Amino acid sequence: MRGKQAGWVLAAVVVVGVVAQSHGANNGAGNGADERDTVGPRSAESSRTPAAETTEPVTPAPPSTPPPSTAPPRPSVTPASSPTTAGASAHRPARGTALAALATLPVKGRAPMTGYDRDRFGTAWLDADRNGCDTRNDMLRRDLADRVVEAGTNGCVVLSGVLADPYTGSRVPFERGGGADVDIDHVVALGNAWVTGAFRWDIRKRAALANDPLELLAVDASANRQKGDGDAATWLPSHKSYRCAYVARQVVVKHKYGLWVTAPEKAAMQRVLTACPGQPLT
């Protein structure tokens, strides 16, 4: 009996040992699996940014380009190609021309002729430049060809010559004392000067105008008398090729002395000078 009990005890010990050994092996395998399951994946999980998991969704910014307008497109106009600008530039007279100077003259109505007299412009044919010769003979010497002067007059008195008349385009012989075929014309007639500003001047300024070589021209006497006190609106030289130079000379005289033009006078001047826009202001 005792022998059987001892055998059972021994068998039980063996069984218990086998069971314990088997249980230890299973625990070891389980622990290894747990470490792989928790360390590997959790390490990867811990590398993520927590904020990325918890941040609320961000609303995208609106596009920088505004949505297309439903209004019809407006045509773009480049200033250089603007018809108004181009037209103004194309018709603007060049500087230094009579046409440009005409644009600067004031436009007013005619003043009355009240008080006008040739004597209001000083004694006729003064020696304004003090060269010893009167203004009339100065102009004859300047404008006549083949001239002959009287001896003993310091070359002043012109006895004869030939005029290439700018008003008619003809040749006019001149002989002192032989008839009044040649006149010395005031390009801006003194009567016209009076009604466009000279009535306000003192005698010195009027005399300066009446004896200014720019204002004076030797011409055919009959053409000069047809002109009278007329302006460009009422009289122009019959020699058409001289009209540009004639009107330009009137413009420069008026510009120099501050005289104005009437509206019809300016329109007539502009018509003439438009045909020769490069006519210099001489």
C-alpha positions as a Markdown table, in Angstrom:
| # | Residue | x | y | z |
|---|---|---|---|---|
| 1 | Met | 0.0 | 0.0 | 0.0 |
| 2 | Arg | 2.7 | 2.4 | 0.9 |
| 3 | Gly | 4.5 | 1.5 | -2.3 |
| 4 | Lys | 1.5 | 2.4 | -4.4 |
| 5 | Gln | 1.1 | 5.8 | -2.7 |
| 6 | Ala | 4.7 | 6.6 | -3.2 |
| 7 | Gly | 4.3 | 5.8 | -6.9 |
| 8 | Trp | 1.3 | 8.0 | -7.2 |
| 9 | Val | 3.1 | 10.8 | -5.5 |
| 10 | Leu | 6.0 | 10.5 | -7.9 |
| 11 | Ala | 3.7 | 10.4 | -10.9 |
| 12 | Ala | 1.9 | 13.5 | -9.6 |
| 13 | Val | 5.2 | 15.4 | -9.2 |
| 14 | Val | 6.2 | 14.4 | -12.7 |
| 15 | Val | 2.8 | 15.6 | -14.1 |
| 16 | Val | 2.9 | 18.8 | -12.2 |
| 17 | Gly | 6.4 | 19.5 | -13.5 |
| 18 | Val | 5.4 | 18.8 | -17.1 |
| 19 | Val | 2.4 | 21.1 | -16.7 |
| 20 | Ala | 4.5 | 23.9 | -15.2 |
| 21 | Gln | 7.1 | 23.6 | -17.9 |
| 22 | Ser | 4.4 | 23.7 | -20.6 |
| 23 | His | 2.7 | 26.7 | -19.0 |
| 24 | Gly | 6.0 | 28.6 | -18.8 |
| 25 | Ala | 6.7 | 28.0 | -22.4 |
| 26 | Asn | 3.3 | 29.3 | -23.4 |
| 27 | Asn | 3.7 | 32.4 | -21.2 |
| 28 | Gly | 7.0 | 33.2 | -22.9 |
| 29 | Ala | 5.5 | 32.9 | -26.3 |
| 30 | Gly | 2.6 | 35.1 | -25.3 |
| 31 | Asn | 4.8 | 37.8 | -23.9 |
| 32 | Gly | 6.9 | 38.0 | -27.0 |
| 33 | Ala | 3.8 | 38.4 | -29.2 |
| 34 | Asp | 2.5 | 41.1 | -26.9 |
| 35 | Glu | 5.8 | 43.1 | -27.2 |
| 36 | Arg | 5.7 | 42.9 | -31.0 |
| 37 | Asp | 2.0 | 43.9 | -31.1 |
| 38 | Thr | 2.4 | 46.8 | -28.7 |
| 39 | Val | 5.9 | 48.2 | -29.2 |
| 40 | Gly | 6.0 | 48.2 | -33.0 |
| 41 | Pro | 2.6 | 49.5 | -33.9 |
| 42 | Arg | 2.4 | 51.9 | -30.9 |
| 43 | Ser | 5.8 | 53.3 | -31.7 |
| 44 | Ala | 4.5 | 54.1 | -35.2 |
| 45 | Glu | 1.3 | 55.5 | -33.7 |
| 46 | Ser | 3.3 | 57.7 | -31.3 |
| 47 | Ser | 5.3 | 59.3 | -34.3 |
| 48 | Arg | 2.1 | 60.9 | -35.7 |
| 49 | Thr | 1.4 | 64.5 | -34.8 |
| 50 | Pro | -1.4 | 64.6 | -32.4 |
| 51 | Ala | -2.5 | 68.0 | -33.8 |
| 52 | Ala | -3.0 | 66.5 | -37.2 |
| 53 | Glu | -5.5 | 64.1 | -35.7 |
| 54 | Thr | -7.4 | 66.7 | -33.7 |
| 55 | Thr | -7.3 | 69.9 | -35.9 |
| 56 | Glu | -10.7 | 70.8 | -37.4 |
| 57 | Pro | -10.9 | 70.9 | -41.2 |
| 58 | Val | -9.7 | 74.1 | -42.8 |
| 59 | Thr | -11.9 | 76.0 | -45.2 |
| 60 | Pro | -10.0 | 76.7 | -48.4 |
| 61 | Ala | -9.3 | 80.4 | -49.3 |
| 62 | Pro | -11.3 | 81.9 | -52.1 |
| 63 | Pro | -9.5 | 82.1 | -55.4 |
| 64 | Ser | -7.5 | 85.3 | -56.1 |
| 65 | Thr | -9.1 | 85.8 | -59.5 |
| 66 | Pro | -12.5 | 87.3 | -59.2 |
| 67 | Pro | -15.3 | 85.5 | -61.0 |
| 68 | Pro | -16.0 | 86.7 | -64.5 |
| 69 | Ser | -18.4 | 89.6 | -64.8 |
| 70 | Thr | -21.7 | 89.2 | -66.5 |
| 71 | Ala | -21.4 | 92.8 | -67.9 |
| 72 | Pro | -20.4 | 93.2 | -71.5 |
| 73 | Pro | -16.6 | 94.0 | -71.9 |
| 74 | Arg | -15.7 | 97.6 | -72.3 |
| 75 | Pro | -13.4 | 98.4 | -75.2 |
| 76 | Ser | -10.0 | 99.7 | -74.1 |
| 77 | Val | -8.8 | 102.9 | -75.8 |
| 78 | Thr | -5.1 | 103.7 | -75.9 |
| 79 | Pro | -4.5 | 107.5 | -75.6 |
| 80 | Ala | -2.0 | 107.5 | -78.4 |
| 81 | Ser | -4.6 | 106.0 | -80.8 |
| 82 | Ser | -7.5 | 108.1 | -79.6 |
| 83 | Pro | -9.1 | 109.9 | -82.6 |
| 84 | Thr | -9.4 | 113.1 | -80.6 |
| 85 | Thr | -5.8 | 113.2 | -79.5 |
| 86 | Ala | -4.5 | 112.1 | -82.9 |
| 87 | Gly | -6.7 | 114.6 | -84.7 |
| 88 | Ala | -5.6 | 117.5 | -82.4 |
| 89 | Ser | -1.9 | 116.5 | -82.9 |
| 90 | Ala | -2.3 | 116.2 | -86.7 |
| 91 | His | -3.8 | 119.7 | -87.0 |
| 92 | Arg | -1.6 | 121.5 | -84.5 |
| 93 | Pro | 0.5 | 124.0 | -86.4 |
| 94 | Ala | 4.3 | 123.8 | -86.1 |
| 95 | Arg | 6.0 | 126.2 | -83.8 |
| 96 | Gly | 7.6 | 129.2 | -85.5 |
| 97 | Thr | 5.1 | 129.3 | -88.3 |
| 98 | Ala | 2.6 | 132.1 | -89.1 |
| 99 | Leu | -0.2 | 129.7 | -88.6 |
| 100 | Ala | 0.9 | 129.0 | -85.0 |
| 101 | Ala | 1.3 | 132.7 | -84.3 |
| 102 | Leu | -2.2 | 133.4 | -85.7 |
| 103 | Ala | -3.6 | 131.0 | -83.1 |
| 104 | Thr | -2.2 | 133.2 | -80.4 |
| 105 | Leu | -3.8 | 136.5 | -81.6 |
| 106 | Pro | -6.8 | 137.7 | -79.6 |
| 107 | Val | -10.1 | 137.8 | -81.5 |
| 108 | Lys | -12.3 | 140.8 | -80.8 |
| 109 | Gly | -14.8 | 143.1 | -82.7 |
| 110 | Arg | -13.7 | 146.2 | -84.5 |
| 111 | Ala | -13.4 | 149.4 | -82.5 |
| 112 | Pro | -15.0 | 152.5 | -84.1 |
| 113 | Met | -13.0 | 154.7 | -86.5 |
| 114 | Thr | -13.8 | 157.6 | -84.3 |
| 115 | Gly | -10.8 | 159.9 | -84.0 |
| 116 | Tyr | -8.7 | 158.2 | -86.7 |
| 117 | Asp | -6.3 | 160.3 | -88.7 |
| 118 | Arg | -3.1 | 159.6 | -90.5 |
| 119 | Asp | -1.4 | 162.3 | -88.3 |
| 120 | Arg | -2.2 | 160.2 | -85.2 |
| 121 | Phe | 0.7 | 157.9 | -86.4 |
| 122 | Gly | 3.2 | 160.8 | -86.5 |
| 123 | Thr | 4.7 | 162.8 | -89.3 |
| 124 | Ala | 4.9 | 160.8 | -92.5 |
| 125 | Trp | 8.3 | 159.3 | -93.4 |
| 126 | Leu | 10.3 | 160.2 | -90.4 |
| 127 | Asp | 14.0 | 159.3 | -90.2 |
| 128 | Ala | 13.0 | 156.7 | -87.6 |
| 129 | Asp | 16.3 | 154.8 | -87.7 |
| 130 | Arg | 18.4 | 158.1 | -87.7 |
| 131 | Asn | 20.5 | 157.0 | -90.7 |
| 132 | Gly | 20.1 | 160.4 | -92.3 |
| 133 | Cys | 17.4 | 159.2 | -94.8 |
| 134 | Asp | 13.6 | 159.3 | -94.4 |
| 135 | Thr | 11.7 | 156.0 | -94.2 |
| 136 | Arg | 10.2 | 156.2 | -97.7 |
| 137 | Asn | 13.6 | 156.4 | -99.4 |
| 138 | Asp | 14.9 | 153.6 | -97.1 |
| 139 | Met | 12.1 | 151.4 | -98.5 |
| 140 | Leu | 12.7 | 152.4 | -102.1 |
| 141 | Arg | 16.4 | 151.5 | -101.8 |
| 142 | Arg | 15.5 | 148.2 | -100.2 |
| 143 | Asp | 12.8 | 147.1 | -102.6 |
| 144 | Leu | 13.8 | 148.5 | -106.1 |
| 145 | Ala | 16.2 | 147.0 | -108.5 |
| 146 | Asp | 18.4 | 149.0 | -110.9 |
| 147 | Arg | 18.1 | 151.9 | -108.6 |
| 148 | Val | 19.8 | 155.3 | -109.1 |
| 149 | Val | 20.3 | 157.6 | -106.2 |
| 150 | Glu | 20.8 | 161.3 | -106.3 |
| 151 | Ala | 24.4 | 162.5 | -105.7 |
| 152 | Gly | 25.1 | 164.6 | -102.7 |
| 153 | Thr | 22.3 | 163.0 | -100.6 |
| 154 | Asn | 24.5 | 160.5 | -98.8 |
| 155 | Gly | 22.8 | 157.8 | -101.0 |
| 156 | Cys | 19.4 | 158.6 | -99.6 |
| 157 | Val | 17.2 | 160.0 | -102.4 |
| 158 | Val | 16.2 | 157.4 | -105.0 |
| 159 | Leu | 15.8 | 158.8 | -108.5 |
| 160 | Ser | 14.7 | 155.7 | -110.4 |
| 161 | Gly | 14.5 | 152.0 | -110.4 |
| 162 | Val | 12.3 | 149.0 | -111.2 |
| 163 | Leu | 9.9 | 147.3 | -108.8 |
| 164 | Ala | 9.0 | 143.6 | -109.0 |
| 165 | Asp | 5.6 | 144.2 | -107.5 |
| 166 | Pro | 4.6 | 141.5 | -105.0 |
| 167 | Tyr | 0.9 | 142.4 | -105.1 |
| 168 | Thr | 0.3 | 142.1 | -108.9 |
| 169 | Gly | 3.4 | 140.1 | -110.0 |
| 170 | Ser | 4.2 | 142.8 | -112.6 |
| 171 | Arg | 7.2 | 145.0 | -113.1 |
| 172 | Val | 6.6 | 148.6 | -112.3 |
| 173 | Pro | 9.1 | 151.3 | -113.3 |
| 174 | Phe | 9.8 | 154.1 | -110.8 |
| 175 | Glu | 11.0 | 157.6 | -111.6 |
| 176 | Arg | 11.1 | 160.3 | -109.0 |
| 177 | Gly | 8.7 | 163.2 | -109.9 |
| 178 | Gly | 7.5 | 161.3 | -112.9 |
| 179 | Gly | 4.2 | 160.1 | -111.4 |
| 180 | Ala | 3.1 | 158.1 | -108.5 |
| 181 | Asp | 3.4 | 154.6 | -109.8 |
| 182 | Val | 4.9 | 153.1 | -106.7 |
| 183 | Asp | 3.6 | 153.5 | -103.1 |
| 184 | Ile | 5.0 | 152.4 | -99.8 |
| 185 | Asp | 2.2 | 150.3 | -98.3 |
| 186 | His | 1.5 | 149.7 | -94.6 |
| 187 | Val | 1.0 | 145.9 | -94.7 |
| 188 | Val | -1.4 | 146.2 | -91.8 |
| 189 | Ala | -3.3 | 149.3 | -92.9 |
| 190 | Leu | -3.1 | 152.1 | -90.4 |
| 191 | Gly | -6.9 | 152.3 | -90.3 |
| 192 | Asn | -7.1 | 148.6 | -89.5 |
| 193 | Ala | -4.4 | 149.0 | -86.8 |
| 194 | Trp | -6.5 | 151.8 | -85.3 |
| 195 | Val | -9.7 | 149.7 | -84.9 |
| 196 | Thr | -7.8 | 146.7 | -83.6 |
| 197 | Gly | -6.0 | 148.3 | -80.7 |
| 198 | Ala | -3.9 | 151.3 | -81.9 |
| 199 | Phe | -6.5 | 153.8 | -80.8 |
| 200 | Arg | -5.4 | 153.1 | -77.3 |
| 201 | Trp | -1.7 | 153.8 | -77.9 |
| 202 | Asp | 0.4 | 156.9 | -77.4 |
| 203 | Ile | 1.9 | 158.8 | -80.4 |
| 204 | Arg | 5.3 | 157.1 | -80.0 |
| 205 | Lys | 4.1 | 153.6 | -80.4 |
| 206 | Arg | 1.9 | 154.6 | -83.3 |
| 207 | Ala | 4.9 | 156.3 | -85.0 |
| 208 | Ala | 7.0 | 153.2 | -84.4 |
| 209 | Leu | 4.5 | 151.0 | -86.2 |
| 210 | Ala | 4.1 | 153.4 | -89.1 |
| 211 | Asn | 7.9 | 153.5 | -89.7 |
| 212 | Asp | 8.7 | 149.8 | -89.0 |
| 213 | Pro | 10.4 | 148.2 | -92.1 |
| 214 | Leu | 8.5 | 145.0 | -91.2 |
| 215 | Glu | 5.2 | 146.9 | -91.7 |
| 216 | Leu | 6.3 | 148.6 | -95.0 |
| 217 | Leu | 6.5 | 147.4 | -98.6 |
| 218 | Ala | 7.0 | 149.1 | -101.9 |
| 219 | Val | 4.1 | 148.1 | -104.1 |
| 220 | Asp | 2.1 | 149.0 | -107.2 |
| 221 | Ala | 0.2 | 152.2 | -106.4 |
| 222 | Ser | -3.1 | 151.2 | -107.9 |
| 223 | Ala | -3.2 | 147.9 | -106.0 |
| 224 | Asn | -2.4 | 149.7 | -102.8 |
| 225 | Arg | -5.3 | 152.1 | -103.3 |
| 226 | Gln | -7.7 | 149.3 | -104.0 |
| 227 | Lys | -6.7 | 147.8 | -100.6 |
| 228 | Gly | -7.4 | 151.0 | -98.7 |
| 229 | Asp | -7.8 | 150.2 | -95.0 |
| 230 | Gly | -8.9 | 146.6 | -95.8 |
| 231 | Asp | -7.9 | 143.6 | -93.8 |
| 232 | Ala | -7.4 | 140.0 | -95.1 |
| 233 | Ala | -11.1 | 139.4 | -95.0 |
| 234 | Thr | -11.8 | 142.2 | -97.5 |
| 235 | Trp | -8.6 | 142.4 | -99.7 |
| 236 | Leu | -5.8 | 140.0 | -100.7 |
| 237 | Pro | -3.1 | 140.5 | -103.4 |
| 238 | Ser | -4.2 | 139.4 | -106.9 |
| 239 | His | -0.8 | 137.7 | -107.2 |
| 240 | Lys | -1.9 | 134.5 | -105.5 |
| 241 | Ser | 1.6 | 133.1 | -105.0 |
| 242 | Tyr | 2.3 | 136.0 | -102.7 |
| 243 | Arg | -0.7 | 135.6 | -100.4 |
| 244 | Cys | 0.9 | 133.3 | -97.9 |
| 245 | Ala | 3.9 | 135.7 | -97.4 |
| 246 | Tyr | 1.5 | 138.7 | -97.3 |
| 247 | Val | -0.8 | 137.2 | -94.6 |
| 248 | Ala | 2.2 | 135.9 | -92.6 |
| 249 | Arg | 3.6 | 139.5 | -92.6 |
| 250 | Gln | 0.3 | 140.8 | -91.3 |
| 251 | Val | 0.3 | 138.2 | -88.6 |
| 252 | Val | 3.8 | 139.0 | -87.4 |
| 253 | Val | 3.1 | 142.8 | -87.3 |
| 254 | Lys | 0.0 | 142.2 | -85.2 |
| 255 | His | 1.8 | 139.8 | -83.0 |
| 256 | Lys | 4.7 | 142.2 | -82.5 |
| 257 | Tyr | 2.5 | 145.2 | -81.6 |
| 258 | Gly | -0.3 | 143.4 | -79.7 |
| 259 | Leu | -3.1 | 144.1 | -82.2 |
| 260 | Trp | -6.1 | 141.8 | -82.3 |
| 261 | Val | -8.0 | 140.3 | -85.3 |
| 262 | Thr | -11.7 | 140.2 | -85.9 |
| 263 | Ala | -13.3 | 136.8 | -86.4 |
| 264 | Pro | -13.8 | 137.3 | -90.2 |
| 265 | Glu | -10.2 | 138.5 | -90.5 |
| 266 | Lys | -8.8 | 135.5 | -88.6 |
| 267 | Ala | -10.9 | 133.1 | -90.7 |
| 268 | Ala | -9.6 | 134.6 | -93.9 |
| 269 | Met | -6.0 | 134.5 | -92.7 |
| 270 | Gln | -6.4 | 130.9 | -91.6 |
| 271 | Arg | -7.8 | 129.9 | -95.0 |
| 272 | Val | -4.7 | 131.3 | -96.7 |
| 273 | Leu | -2.1 | 129.9 | -94.3 |
| 274 | Thr | -3.7 | 126.4 | -94.3 |
| 275 | Ala | -2.5 | 126.1 | -97.9 |
| 276 | Cys | 1.0 | 126.8 | -96.7 |
| 277 | Pro | 1.2 | 125.6 | -93.1 |
| 278 | Gly | 5.0 | 125.8 | -93.0 |
| 279 | Gln | 5.1 | 129.5 | -93.8 |
| 280 | Pro | 7.6 | 130.9 | -91.4 |
| 281 | Leu | 6.9 | 133.8 | -89.1 |
| 282 | Thr | 9.3 | 136.3 | -90.7 |
